[in-house]
Short mmCIF file of C-alpha atoms and ligand atoms in Angstrom, two decimals:
data_model
loop_
_atom_site.label_atom_id
_atom_site.label_comp_id
_atom_site.label_asym_id
_atom_site.label_seq_id
_atom_site.Cartn_x
_atom_site.Cartn_y
_atom_site.Cartn_z
CA UNK A 1 -149.60 -107.41 -59.06
CA UNK A 2 -147.84 -110.77 -58.61
CA UNK A 3 -147.19 -111.91 -55.06
CA UNK A 4 -143.62 -111.72 -53.73
CA UNK A 5 -144.15 -114.82 -51.64
CA UNK A 6 -146.77 -117.50 -51.06
CA UNK A 7 -147.75 -119.39 -47.94
CA UNK A 8 -149.51 -122.74 -48.14
CA UNK A 9 -150.79 -124.23 -44.89
CA UNK A 10 -152.82 -121.65 -43.01
CA UNK A 11 -153.25 -123.13 -39.54
CA UNK A 12 -152.03 -120.94 -36.66
CA UNK A 13 -148.40 -120.77 -37.79
CA UNK A 14 -148.94 -120.31 -41.51
CA UNK A 15 -151.70 -117.77 -41.06
CA UNK A 16 -149.58 -115.68 -38.72
CA UNK A 17 -146.51 -115.90 -40.93
CA UNK A 18 -148.59 -114.82 -43.93
CA UNK A 19 -149.91 -111.86 -41.93
CA UNK A 20 -146.38 -110.99 -40.84
CA UNK A 21 -145.21 -110.90 -44.48
CA UNK A 22 -148.23 -108.79 -45.45
CA UNK A 23 -147.77 -106.38 -42.55
CA UNK A 24 -144.20 -105.90 -43.73
CA UNK A 25 -145.44 -104.73 -47.10
CA UNK A 26 -145.15 -107.89 -49.18
CA UNK A 27 -147.95 -109.13 -51.40
CA UNK A 28 -148.66 -112.63 -50.13
CA UNK A 29 -150.42 -115.43 -52.00
CA UNK A 30 -152.22 -117.68 -49.54
CA UNK A 31 -153.43 -121.24 -49.97
CA UNK A 32 -154.65 -124.06 -47.79
CA UNK A 33 -155.78 -127.61 -48.60
CA UNK A 34 -159.14 -126.82 -47.04
CA UNK A 35 -160.17 -123.50 -48.66
CA UNK A 36 -162.26 -122.42 -45.67
CA UNK A 37 -159.07 -121.51 -43.83
CA UNK A 38 -157.96 -119.30 -46.71
CA UNK A 39 -161.33 -117.57 -46.77
CA UNK A 40 -161.34 -116.95 -43.03
CA UNK A 41 -157.84 -115.47 -43.19
CA UNK A 42 -159.00 -112.99 -45.82
CA UNK A 43 -162.22 -112.20 -43.97
CA UNK A 44 -160.53 -111.59 -40.62
CA UNK A 45 -157.21 -110.11 -41.64
CA UNK A 46 -157.45 -109.19 -45.31
CA UNK A 47 -157.36 -105.51 -44.35
CA UNK A 48 -153.89 -105.87 -42.81
CA UNK A 49 -152.08 -105.97 -46.14
CA UNK A 50 -152.03 -107.27 -49.66
CA UNK A 51 -153.17 -110.91 -49.95
CA UNK A 52 -153.89 -113.01 -53.03
CA UNK A 53 -156.11 -115.90 -51.97
CA UNK A 54 -155.96 -119.04 -54.10
CA UNK A 55 -158.16 -122.11 -53.91
CA UNK A 56 -156.29 -124.36 -56.31
CA UNK A 57 -152.55 -125.09 -56.29
CA UNK A 58 -152.34 -123.95 -59.92
CA UNK A 59 -153.86 -120.57 -59.06
CA UNK A 60 -151.53 -120.22 -56.10
CA UNK A 61 -148.42 -120.94 -58.15
CA UNK A 62 -149.58 -118.65 -60.95
CA UNK A 63 -149.93 -115.78 -58.48
CA UNK A 64 -146.23 -115.82 -57.57
CA UNK A 65 -143.52 -113.66 -59.14
CA UNK A 66 -140.43 -115.50 -60.40
CA UNK A 67 -138.39 -117.08 -59.10
CA UNK A 68 -141.33 -118.28 -57.05
CA UNK A 69 -140.97 -118.26 -53.30
CA UNK A 70 -143.33 -120.69 -51.66
CA UNK A 71 -143.49 -121.20 -47.91
CA UNK A 72 -144.88 -124.57 -46.78
CA UNK A 73 -146.30 -124.39 -43.26
CA UNK A 74 -148.08 -127.71 -42.81
CA UNK A 75 -147.87 -130.46 -40.27
CA UNK A 76 -144.36 -131.93 -40.31
CA UNK A 77 -143.82 -135.42 -41.74
CA UNK A 78 -146.00 -136.97 -44.42
CA UNK A 79 -148.11 -133.83 -44.98
CA UNK A 80 -144.94 -131.95 -45.96
CA UNK A 81 -144.04 -134.64 -48.51
CA UNK A 82 -147.62 -134.62 -49.79
CA UNK A 83 -147.50 -130.86 -50.35
CA UNK A 84 -144.09 -131.05 -52.03
CA UNK A 85 -145.35 -133.80 -54.34
CA UNK A 86 -148.37 -131.72 -55.20
CA UNK A 87 -146.56 -128.46 -55.91
CA UNK A 88 -143.23 -129.46 -57.39
CA UNK A 89 -144.71 -130.49 -60.78
CA UNK A 90 -146.11 -126.96 -61.02
CA UNK A 91 -142.76 -125.25 -60.34
CA UNK A 92 -139.84 -124.34 -62.56
CA UNK A 93 -136.08 -124.55 -62.13
CA UNK A 94 -134.87 -121.75 -59.87
CA UNK A 95 -138.03 -121.64 -57.78
CA UNK A 96 -137.63 -121.84 -54.02
CA UNK A 97 -139.62 -124.00 -51.60
CA UNK A 98 -139.25 -122.92 -47.99
CA UNK A 99 -140.33 -125.50 -45.43
CA UNK A 100 -141.08 -123.64 -42.21
CA UNK A 101 -142.48 -126.67 -40.38
CA UNK A 102 -140.72 -128.58 -37.64
CA UNK A 103 -139.12 -131.11 -39.97
CA UNK A 104 -136.51 -133.59 -38.86
CA UNK A 105 -133.21 -132.44 -40.40
CA UNK A 106 -132.69 -135.82 -42.09
CA UNK A 107 -136.01 -135.37 -43.92
CA UNK A 108 -134.83 -131.92 -44.93
CA UNK A 109 -131.59 -133.32 -46.30
CA UNK A 110 -133.55 -135.88 -48.32
CA UNK A 111 -136.01 -133.30 -49.67
CA UNK A 112 -133.30 -130.80 -50.49
CA UNK A 113 -131.36 -133.40 -52.46
CA UNK A 114 -134.49 -134.57 -54.32
CA UNK A 115 -135.54 -131.06 -55.30
CA UNK A 116 -132.00 -130.05 -56.24
CA UNK A 117 -132.11 -132.79 -58.92
CA UNK A 118 -134.98 -130.88 -60.49
CA UNK A 119 -133.23 -127.52 -60.15
CA UNK A 120 -135.57 -126.39 -57.39
CA UNK A 121 -134.16 -124.87 -54.22
CA UNK A 122 -135.34 -126.24 -50.92
CA UNK A 123 -134.83 -124.11 -47.83
CA UNK A 124 -135.49 -126.08 -44.63
CA UNK A 125 -136.22 -123.33 -42.16
CA UNK A 126 -136.49 -123.56 -38.41
CA UNK A 127 -139.07 -121.12 -37.07
CA UNK A 128 -139.18 -120.55 -33.34
CA UNK A 129 -141.46 -118.51 -31.18
CA UNK A 130 -144.82 -120.20 -31.55
CA UNK A 131 -147.81 -118.40 -33.00
CA UNK A 132 -146.98 -115.07 -31.36
CA UNK A 133 -143.48 -115.21 -32.79
CA UNK A 134 -144.80 -116.08 -36.24
CA UNK A 135 -146.95 -112.96 -36.17
CA UNK A 136 -144.71 -110.41 -34.47
CA UNK A 137 -141.25 -111.69 -35.37
CA UNK A 138 -139.88 -115.20 -34.92
CA UNK A 139 -136.33 -116.42 -34.74
CA UNK A 140 -135.71 -117.87 -38.20
CA UNK A 141 -133.13 -120.53 -39.03
CA UNK A 142 -132.98 -121.15 -42.80
CA UNK A 143 -130.80 -123.88 -44.30
CA UNK A 144 -130.11 -124.33 -47.99
CA UNK A 145 -127.94 -123.03 -50.80
CA UNK A 146 -126.40 -119.58 -50.67
CA UNK A 147 -128.19 -118.81 -53.94
CA UNK A 148 -131.56 -119.63 -52.39
CA UNK A 149 -130.74 -117.57 -49.33
CA UNK A 150 -129.91 -114.59 -51.49
CA UNK A 151 -133.42 -114.81 -52.93
CA UNK A 152 -135.39 -115.30 -49.70
CA UNK A 153 -133.05 -114.27 -46.88
CA UNK A 154 -133.84 -110.55 -46.98
CA UNK A 155 -137.58 -111.25 -46.70
CA UNK A 156 -137.10 -113.72 -43.85
CA UNK A 157 -134.81 -111.26 -42.10
CA UNK A 158 -137.40 -108.53 -42.47
CA UNK A 159 -140.19 -110.52 -40.81
CA UNK A 160 -137.95 -111.93 -38.06
CA UNK A 161 -137.59 -110.50 -34.57
CA UNK A 162 -135.01 -107.74 -34.26
CA UNK A 163 -132.68 -107.08 -31.33
CA UNK A 164 -130.55 -103.93 -31.30
CA UNK A 165 -131.56 -103.41 -34.91
CA UNK A 166 -130.21 -106.80 -35.99
CA UNK A 167 -132.50 -109.48 -37.44
CA UNK A 168 -132.92 -112.79 -35.63
CA UNK A 169 -132.36 -114.63 -38.91
CA UNK A 170 -129.21 -115.74 -40.66
CA UNK A 171 -128.23 -118.28 -43.30
CA UNK A 172 -127.35 -121.20 -41.04
CA UNK A 173 -125.78 -123.49 -43.64
CA UNK A 174 -126.61 -125.99 -46.40
CA UNK A 175 -129.45 -128.57 -46.60
CA UNK A 176 -130.51 -129.71 -43.10
CA UNK A 177 -128.43 -127.20 -41.10
CA UNK A 178 -131.35 -124.89 -40.31
CA UNK A 179 -133.64 -127.60 -39.05
CA UNK A 180 -130.75 -129.15 -37.16
CA UNK A 181 -130.04 -125.91 -35.33
CA UNK A 182 -133.77 -125.50 -34.60
CA UNK A 183 -133.79 -128.99 -33.12
CA UNK A 184 -130.86 -128.16 -30.84
CA UNK A 185 -132.64 -124.94 -29.86
CA UNK A 186 -135.55 -127.05 -28.65
CA UNK A 187 -133.20 -129.41 -26.83
CA UNK A 188 -131.60 -126.49 -25.00
CA UNK A 189 -135.10 -125.25 -24.22
CA UNK A 190 -135.86 -128.59 -22.53
CA UNK A 191 -132.68 -128.35 -20.46
CA UNK A 192 -133.28 -124.73 -19.47
CA UNK A 193 -136.86 -125.42 -18.39
CA UNK A 194 -135.77 -128.44 -16.34
CA UNK A 195 -133.07 -126.39 -14.58
CA UNK A 196 -135.55 -123.65 -13.74
CA UNK A 197 -137.98 -126.26 -12.40
CA UNK A 198 -135.25 -127.72 -10.20
CA UNK A 199 -134.40 -124.26 -8.87
CA UNK A 200 -138.07 -123.77 -8.01
CA UNK A 201 -138.23 -127.13 -6.23
CA UNK A 202 -135.18 -126.28 -4.13
CA UNK A 203 -136.51 -122.85 -3.21
CA UNK A 204 -139.81 -124.36 -2.24
CA UNK A 205 -138.83 -127.50 -0.38
CA UNK A 206 -135.33 -126.73 0.91
CA UNK A 207 -135.56 -122.94 1.37
CA UNK A 208 -139.20 -123.05 2.47
CA UNK A 209 -140.45 -120.34 0.11
CA UNK A 210 -144.01 -120.25 -1.23
CA UNK A 211 -144.88 -119.88 -4.92
CA UNK A 212 -145.61 -116.14 -4.63
CA UNK A 213 -142.28 -115.55 -2.88
CA UNK A 214 -140.50 -117.63 -5.48
CA UNK A 215 -142.17 -115.55 -8.18
CA UNK A 216 -140.58 -112.49 -6.58
CA UNK A 217 -137.21 -114.20 -6.44
CA UNK A 218 -137.45 -115.07 -10.13
CA UNK A 219 -138.44 -111.50 -10.95
CA UNK A 220 -135.34 -110.30 -9.15
CA UNK A 221 -133.18 -112.87 -10.92
CA UNK A 222 -134.66 -111.70 -14.20
CA UNK A 223 -132.97 -108.33 -13.72
CA UNK A 224 -129.54 -109.95 -13.38
CA UNK A 225 -127.39 -112.53 -15.09
CA UNK A 226 -130.34 -114.91 -15.52
CA UNK A 227 -132.40 -112.40 -17.49
CA UNK A 228 -134.47 -114.42 -19.96
CA UNK A 229 -137.91 -115.08 -21.34
CA UNK A 230 -138.17 -118.43 -19.54
CA UNK A 231 -137.35 -116.87 -16.14
CA UNK A 232 -139.87 -114.12 -16.85
CA UNK A 233 -142.73 -116.49 -17.68
CA UNK A 234 -141.83 -118.73 -14.74
CA UNK A 235 -142.40 -115.79 -12.39
CA UNK A 236 -145.75 -115.15 -14.08
CA UNK A 237 -146.83 -118.76 -13.69
CA UNK A 238 -145.76 -118.94 -10.04
CA UNK A 239 -147.56 -115.72 -9.18
CA UNK A 240 -150.80 -117.00 -10.70
CA UNK A 241 -153.61 -118.21 -8.44
CA UNK A 242 -156.09 -120.83 -9.63
CA UNK A 243 -159.38 -119.02 -10.16
CA UNK A 244 -161.48 -121.97 -9.03
CA UNK A 245 -159.72 -123.04 -5.86
CA UNK A 246 -157.77 -119.94 -4.86
CA UNK A 247 -154.62 -122.01 -4.44
CA UNK A 248 -151.33 -121.43 -6.26
CA UNK A 249 -151.85 -122.44 -9.87
CA UNK A 250 -148.68 -124.54 -9.93
CA UNK A 251 -150.24 -126.76 -7.24
CA UNK A 252 -153.30 -127.65 -9.28
CA UNK A 253 -151.37 -128.69 -12.39
CA UNK A 254 -150.74 -132.44 -12.63
CA UNK A 255 -147.02 -133.08 -12.23
CA UNK A 256 -146.55 -135.03 -15.45
CA UNK A 257 -144.73 -133.11 -18.21
CA UNK A 258 -145.47 -134.03 -21.80
CA UNK A 259 -143.37 -133.66 -24.92
CA UNK A 260 -143.91 -133.33 -28.63
CA UNK A 261 -140.66 -135.06 -29.50
CA UNK A 262 -138.05 -132.51 -30.52
CA UNK A 263 -136.15 -133.04 -27.26
CA UNK A 264 -136.10 -136.74 -27.98
CA UNK A 265 -134.85 -136.07 -31.53
CA UNK A 266 -132.05 -133.95 -30.10
CA UNK A 267 -130.90 -136.69 -27.78
CA UNK A 268 -131.23 -139.45 -30.40
CA UNK A 269 -129.25 -137.33 -32.85
CA UNK A 270 -126.66 -136.44 -30.22
CA UNK A 271 -126.04 -140.16 -29.74
CA UNK A 272 -125.77 -140.63 -33.51
CA UNK A 273 -123.23 -137.85 -34.01
CA UNK A 274 -121.39 -138.65 -30.78
CA UNK A 275 -121.95 -135.36 -28.96
CA UNK A 276 -122.44 -135.59 -25.18
CA UNK A 277 -125.55 -133.59 -24.20
CA UNK A 278 -126.42 -135.01 -20.77
CA UNK A 279 -128.21 -131.83 -19.69
CA UNK A 280 -130.70 -132.19 -22.54
CA UNK A 281 -130.95 -135.94 -22.05
CA UNK A 282 -131.70 -135.59 -18.33
CA UNK A 283 -134.38 -133.03 -19.12
CA UNK A 284 -136.04 -135.39 -21.60
CA UNK A 285 -135.81 -138.27 -19.12
CA UNK A 286 -137.11 -136.12 -16.26
CA UNK A 287 -140.25 -135.42 -18.28
CA UNK A 288 -140.54 -139.10 -19.09
CA UNK A 289 -140.10 -140.09 -15.43
CA UNK A 290 -142.73 -137.60 -14.33
CA UNK A 291 -145.29 -139.29 -16.56
CA UNK A 292 -144.66 -142.78 -15.22
CA UNK A 293 -147.35 -142.77 -12.56
CA UNK A 294 -147.03 -146.55 -12.29
CA UNK A 295 -143.36 -146.45 -11.36
CA UNK A 296 -143.86 -143.48 -9.08
CA UNK A 297 -146.71 -145.15 -7.20
CA UNK A 298 -144.66 -148.31 -6.76
CA UNK A 299 -141.68 -146.36 -5.39
CA UNK A 300 -143.51 -143.95 -3.11
CA UNK A 301 -142.79 -145.97 0.05
CA UNK A 302 -139.02 -146.07 -0.48
CA UNK A 303 -137.14 -144.51 2.44
CA UNK A 304 -135.68 -141.01 2.30
CA UNK A 305 -134.57 -138.35 4.75
CA UNK A 306 -137.07 -136.24 6.70
CA UNK A 307 -135.69 -132.75 7.08
CA UNK A 308 -137.58 -129.56 7.73
CA UNK A 309 -136.94 -126.71 5.31
CA UNK A 310 -134.10 -124.35 6.13
CA UNK A 311 -134.96 -121.08 7.84
CA UNK A 312 -133.48 -117.62 8.40
CA UNK A 313 -130.03 -116.94 7.03
CA UNK A 314 -129.52 -120.54 5.98
CA UNK A 315 -132.56 -120.33 3.74
CA UNK A 316 -131.47 -116.93 2.39
CA UNK A 317 -128.03 -118.30 1.63
CA UNK A 318 -129.53 -121.24 -0.24
CA UNK A 319 -131.61 -118.88 -2.38
CA UNK A 320 -128.46 -117.05 -3.46
CA UNK A 321 -126.63 -120.30 -4.09
CA UNK A 322 -129.44 -121.62 -6.25
CA UNK A 323 -129.13 -118.55 -8.45
CA UNK A 324 -125.44 -119.34 -8.94
CA UNK A 325 -126.12 -123.04 -9.52
CA UNK A 326 -128.83 -122.25 -12.05
CA UNK A 327 -126.57 -119.89 -13.95
CA UNK A 328 -123.64 -122.32 -13.99
CA UNK A 329 -125.83 -125.26 -15.05
CA UNK A 330 -127.38 -123.16 -17.75
CA UNK A 331 -123.98 -122.23 -19.19
CA UNK A 332 -123.11 -125.92 -19.25
CA UNK A 333 -126.34 -126.89 -21.03
CA UNK A 334 -125.86 -124.22 -23.65
CA UNK A 335 -122.22 -125.25 -24.05
CA UNK A 336 -123.42 -128.81 -24.74
CA UNK A 337 -125.89 -127.58 -27.34
CA UNK A 338 -123.26 -125.51 -29.13
CA UNK A 339 -120.87 -128.44 -29.02
CA UNK A 340 -123.53 -130.61 -30.64
CA UNK A 341 -123.98 -128.08 -33.45
CA UNK A 342 -120.23 -127.92 -33.98
CA UNK A 343 -119.94 -131.71 -34.01
CA UNK A 344 -122.71 -132.06 -36.59
CA UNK A 345 -121.31 -129.22 -38.67
CA UNK A 346 -117.99 -131.08 -38.87
CA UNK A 347 -119.70 -134.34 -39.85
CA UNK A 348 -122.11 -132.95 -42.40
CA UNK A 349 -119.71 -130.39 -43.84
CA UNK A 350 -121.71 -127.38 -42.70
CA UNK A 351 -119.86 -124.16 -42.10
CA UNK A 352 -121.95 -122.79 -39.24
CA UNK A 353 -121.17 -119.45 -37.63
CA UNK A 354 -121.67 -120.36 -33.97
CA UNK A 355 -121.72 -116.74 -32.85
CA UNK A 356 -124.49 -115.97 -35.34
CA UNK A 357 -126.59 -118.76 -33.83
CA UNK A 358 -126.40 -116.96 -30.48
CA UNK A 359 -127.24 -113.69 -32.18
CA UNK A 360 -130.45 -114.96 -33.81
CA UNK A 361 -131.65 -116.57 -30.58
CA UNK A 362 -131.58 -113.26 -28.71
CA UNK A 363 -135.11 -112.50 -29.86
CA UNK A 364 -138.24 -114.23 -31.11
CA UNK A 365 -137.55 -117.65 -29.67
CA UNK A 366 -138.27 -119.40 -26.39
CA UNK A 367 -134.69 -119.42 -25.11
CA UNK A 368 -134.09 -115.73 -25.76
CA UNK A 369 -131.90 -114.47 -22.96
CA UNK A 370 -129.50 -111.71 -22.09
CA UNK A 371 -126.60 -114.04 -21.90
CA UNK A 372 -126.83 -115.09 -25.56
CA UNK A 373 -125.06 -111.80 -26.24
CA UNK A 374 -122.16 -113.12 -24.17
CA UNK A 375 -122.12 -116.36 -26.15
CA UNK A 376 -121.96 -114.32 -29.30
CA UNK A 377 -119.07 -112.28 -27.90
CA UNK A 378 -117.25 -115.45 -26.91
CA UNK A 379 -117.37 -116.77 -30.49
CA UNK A 380 -116.59 -113.35 -31.92
CA UNK A 381 -113.43 -113.26 -29.82
CA UNK A 382 -112.48 -116.82 -30.74
CA UNK A 383 -114.42 -118.43 -33.61
CA UNK A 384 -112.66 -121.77 -33.09
CA UNK A 385 -113.55 -121.99 -29.39
CA UNK A 386 -113.60 -125.74 -28.60
CA UNK A 387 -116.21 -125.29 -25.87
CA UNK A 388 -117.98 -122.28 -24.43
CA UNK A 389 -116.61 -123.29 -21.04
CA UNK A 390 -113.13 -122.42 -22.31
CA UNK A 391 -114.10 -118.81 -22.95
CA UNK A 392 -112.32 -116.67 -20.39
CA UNK A 393 -115.43 -114.85 -19.24
CA UNK A 394 -117.57 -117.98 -18.88
CA UNK A 395 -114.71 -119.82 -17.17
CA UNK A 396 -114.46 -116.97 -14.68
CA UNK A 397 -118.21 -117.03 -14.00
CA UNK A 398 -118.18 -120.80 -13.51
CA UNK A 399 -115.24 -120.45 -11.16
CA UNK A 400 -117.16 -117.92 -9.11
CA UNK A 401 -120.28 -120.09 -9.05
CA UNK A 402 -118.76 -123.47 -8.41
CA UNK A 403 -118.73 -123.48 -4.60
CA UNK A 404 -122.40 -122.52 -4.47
CA UNK A 405 -123.18 -125.00 -7.25
CA UNK A 406 -121.56 -127.88 -5.36
CA UNK A 407 -123.33 -126.89 -2.14
CA UNK A 408 -126.69 -126.85 -3.92
CA UNK A 409 -126.20 -130.29 -5.45
CA UNK A 410 -125.15 -131.62 -2.02
CA UNK A 411 -128.12 -130.00 -0.31
CA UNK A 412 -130.46 -131.46 -2.90
CA UNK A 413 -129.04 -134.94 -2.38
CA UNK A 414 -129.26 -134.66 1.41
CA UNK A 415 -132.85 -133.51 1.21
CA UNK A 416 -133.99 -135.93 -1.47
CA UNK A 417 -134.82 -133.21 -3.96
CA UNK A 418 -134.12 -134.61 -7.43
CA UNK A 419 -131.89 -132.26 -9.41
CA UNK A 420 -130.75 -134.29 -12.42
CA UNK A 421 -130.07 -131.12 -14.41
CA UNK A 422 -127.90 -129.39 -11.82
CA UNK A 423 -126.10 -132.62 -10.95
CA UNK A 424 -125.35 -133.68 -14.51
CA UNK A 425 -124.15 -130.19 -15.42
CA UNK A 426 -121.74 -130.22 -12.52
CA UNK A 427 -120.59 -133.71 -13.47
CA UNK A 428 -119.97 -132.52 -17.05
CA UNK A 429 -117.97 -129.56 -15.76
CA UNK A 430 -115.88 -131.80 -13.53
CA UNK A 431 -115.66 -134.46 -16.21
CA UNK A 432 -114.12 -132.05 -18.68
CA UNK A 433 -111.83 -130.55 -16.05
CA UNK A 434 -110.49 -133.85 -14.75
CA UNK A 435 -106.82 -134.72 -15.25
CA UNK A 436 -107.68 -138.40 -15.22
CA UNK A 437 -111.07 -140.01 -15.73
CA UNK A 438 -112.01 -143.50 -14.59
CA UNK A 439 -112.61 -144.19 -18.27
CA UNK A 440 -109.19 -145.85 -17.99
CA UNK A 441 -110.78 -148.54 -15.86
CA UNK A 442 -113.75 -148.89 -18.21
CA UNK A 443 -111.43 -149.43 -21.14
CA UNK A 444 -109.45 -152.01 -19.13
CA UNK A 445 -112.69 -153.84 -18.33
CA UNK A 446 -113.56 -153.84 -22.02
CA UNK A 447 -110.20 -155.36 -22.80
CA UNK A 448 -110.76 -158.00 -20.08
CA UNK A 449 -114.08 -159.37 -21.28
CA UNK A 450 -114.02 -158.50 -24.95
CA UNK A 451 -110.37 -158.08 -25.97
CA UNK A 452 -111.29 -154.59 -27.08
CA UNK A 453 -107.67 -153.41 -26.55
CA UNK A 454 -106.44 -150.17 -25.03
CA UNK A 455 -103.92 -147.45 -25.65
CA UNK A 456 -101.23 -146.64 -23.09
CA UNK A 457 -100.28 -143.28 -21.65
CA UNK A 458 -96.57 -143.94 -22.10
CA UNK A 459 -96.24 -145.55 -25.54
CA UNK A 460 -97.81 -145.34 -28.99
CA UNK A 461 -99.88 -148.26 -30.25
CA UNK A 462 -102.78 -150.51 -29.33
CA UNK A 463 -102.42 -153.22 -26.70
CA UNK A 464 -104.19 -156.25 -25.25
CA UNK A 465 -103.50 -158.11 -22.03
CA UNK A 466 -103.98 -161.92 -21.96
CA UNK A 467 -106.37 -161.75 -19.03
CA UNK A 468 -107.30 -165.44 -19.04
CA UNK A 469 -103.72 -166.56 -19.62
CA UNK A 470 -100.41 -165.35 -18.23
CA UNK A 471 -101.46 -161.67 -18.33
CA UNK A 472 -98.68 -160.78 -20.69
CA UNK A 473 -99.26 -157.77 -22.89
CA UNK A 474 -99.26 -157.92 -26.66
CA UNK A 475 -99.24 -155.15 -29.18
CA UNK A 476 -102.20 -155.31 -31.59
P1 LIG B 501 -150.41 -128.07 -37.89
O1 LIG B 501 -149.10 -128.70 -37.59
O2 LIG B 501 -151.55 -128.37 -37.01
O3 LIG B 501 -150.80 -128.45 -39.40
C1 LIG B 501 -152.03 -128.05 -39.94
C2 LIG B 501 -151.87 -127.64 -41.37
O4 LIG B 501 -151.33 -128.71 -42.15
C3 LIG B 501 -153.19 -127.26 -41.99
O5 LIG B 501 -152.99 -126.18 -42.86
C4 LIG B 501 -153.56 -128.54 -42.76
O6 LIG B 501 -154.44 -128.32 -43.80
C5 LIG B 501 -152.21 -128.91 -43.28
N1 LIG B 501 -152.13 -130.28 -43.80
C6 LIG B 501 -152.16 -131.47 -43.16
BR1 LIG B 501 -152.39 -131.68 -41.37
N2 LIG B 501 -152.05 -132.52 -43.97
C7 LIG B 501 -151.95 -132.00 -45.20
C8 LIG B 501 -151.82 -132.57 -46.48
N3 LIG B 501 -151.73 -133.90 -46.64
N4 LIG B 501 -151.78 -131.76 -47.55
C9 LIG B 501 -151.86 -130.42 -47.39
N5 LIG B 501 -151.98 -129.81 -46.19
C10 LIG B 501 -152.02 -130.58 -45.10
O7 LIG B 501 -150.24 -126.48 -38.03
P2 LIG B 501 -149.41 -125.43 -37.17
O8 LIG B 501 -149.54 -125.66 -35.71
O9 LIG B 501 -149.73 -124.12 -37.73
O10 LIG B 501 -147.89 -125.78 -37.52
C11 LIG B 501 -147.41 -125.73 -38.84
C12 LIG B 501 -145.96 -126.20 -38.84
O11 LIG B 501 -145.19 -125.29 -38.05
C13 LIG B 501 -145.75 -127.58 -38.22
O12 LIG B 501 -144.76 -128.25 -38.91
C14 LIG B 501 -145.30 -127.26 -36.83
O13 LIG B 501 -144.53 -128.30 -36.27
C15 LIG B 501 -144.47 -126.03 -37.07
N6 LIG B 501 -144.29 -125.16 -35.91
C16 LIG B 501 -145.29 -124.95 -35.03
C17 LIG B 501 -145.11 -124.13 -33.94
C18 LIG B 501 -146.24 -123.87 -32.99
O14 LIG B 501 -146.00 -123.22 -31.96
N7 LIG B 501 -147.44 -124.34 -33.27
C19 LIG B 501 -143.90 -123.48 -33.76
C20 LIG B 501 -142.90 -123.67 -34.69
C21 LIG B 501 -143.11 -124.51 -35.75
P3 LIG B 501 -156.03 -128.44 -43.55
O15 LIG B 501 -156.46 -127.11 -43.00
O16 LIG B 501 -156.57 -128.69 -44.91
O17 LIG B 501 -156.26 -129.57 -42.60
#
């Protein structure tokens, strides 16, 4: 019988996605540039379901029922274009190409437009959850036409993770919207990981707790408002002892964090669309700073305070405050991510359901967390919410946390524990809250040296002061 769907690109992700489709009862055509991968998939997992292996692109395409649904799961970038160029001549109008790789959303927009000219649907699809997610149920973020979604959405929903019976997959929006949202997901992931790392550093160096104790603290936090996959795995990592040396594992890992680039894309794109995401930016920069061994070696002798860790009740109080600070900073980071999605949606003409984004991130993906349900509720209550921070419930939580949050940032500064994530989140919170920002002075400076003009608080219009002359004001 013809295959309902095909997967080309059978490295870890493609192979697991193909198995996931097969395990869900679909007949899956499978293809890979190097046929050995196709053969090994059939040998190892052929018994799991109904596969149609194909060596040649023509065979692969011929195996698919119409309209053809073809998932491309190859290395993002040029390989994706190479595969599209190879397969598109073999396809017919109405067929659907689903790119499940980590494409940049601008590439997806370009590809979607090019294929649309030929009557072929292109569904740029963010897939989160790594190889385990691909096999057992990822979070899936498809972008493309409504018509294309009607043809592939139900299958993608079926293989996605499910939470409370609901699939972690929804039609995000047209062209690049799916890959855009996936990119922001990864940006938020960077911010969340950085915040957790800062919490750990504070517990260790300011509250004097050891890794095993901190693991217990994280386990406790994981039963409360911070409940999430990232908190859960952090506890696991901190509880782990290096087999070779018997010391805490976290102490034998080199303290230089690497990145594959999606965090950087998020920040670059945020600058392009004009969305402030300092929490994500600080997380990207913190990883970058950690890798600059040259700079760090040169700065090691700079003076700083010498303070012993807190003890007794003071230490206990700090632990509780860090939980509050982590929660508040996390809300702010997520609020920035959602704001970025909203900003892009306005610019690109995407109608994105912001509550649905929270819903499909509750399972399958790295940032899955209890509190995504609350984000969903916030947008359900008020779809036009300008910022998550304005939601009554989140505002209340931030209000409750703010004293502890401020104390933690102050403690960190006093004790020379770098907390760029906590500090920038608090600054964002206060920046949005402020009646007046010193941006007034910045704009005045701009007018001074560059005649960039300014608006006044008391009158309409644009003005310039003759700074080098008699300082009279003219209307521009
Ligand atoms: P890789 O990103 O390592 O890509 C390997 C696959 O690309 C192989 O099937 C390879 O074929 C194929 N390929 C390459 Br490379 N160049 C090709 C070309 N010119 N023509 C045809 N095929 C080509 O695989 P992966 O780690 O499974 O990831 C697949 C996609 O999923 C990527 O875009 C990745 O960013 C994304 N993703 C990965 C994860 C994850 O956790 N790994 C999570 C979410 C998304 P070959 O066998 O013939 O060399």
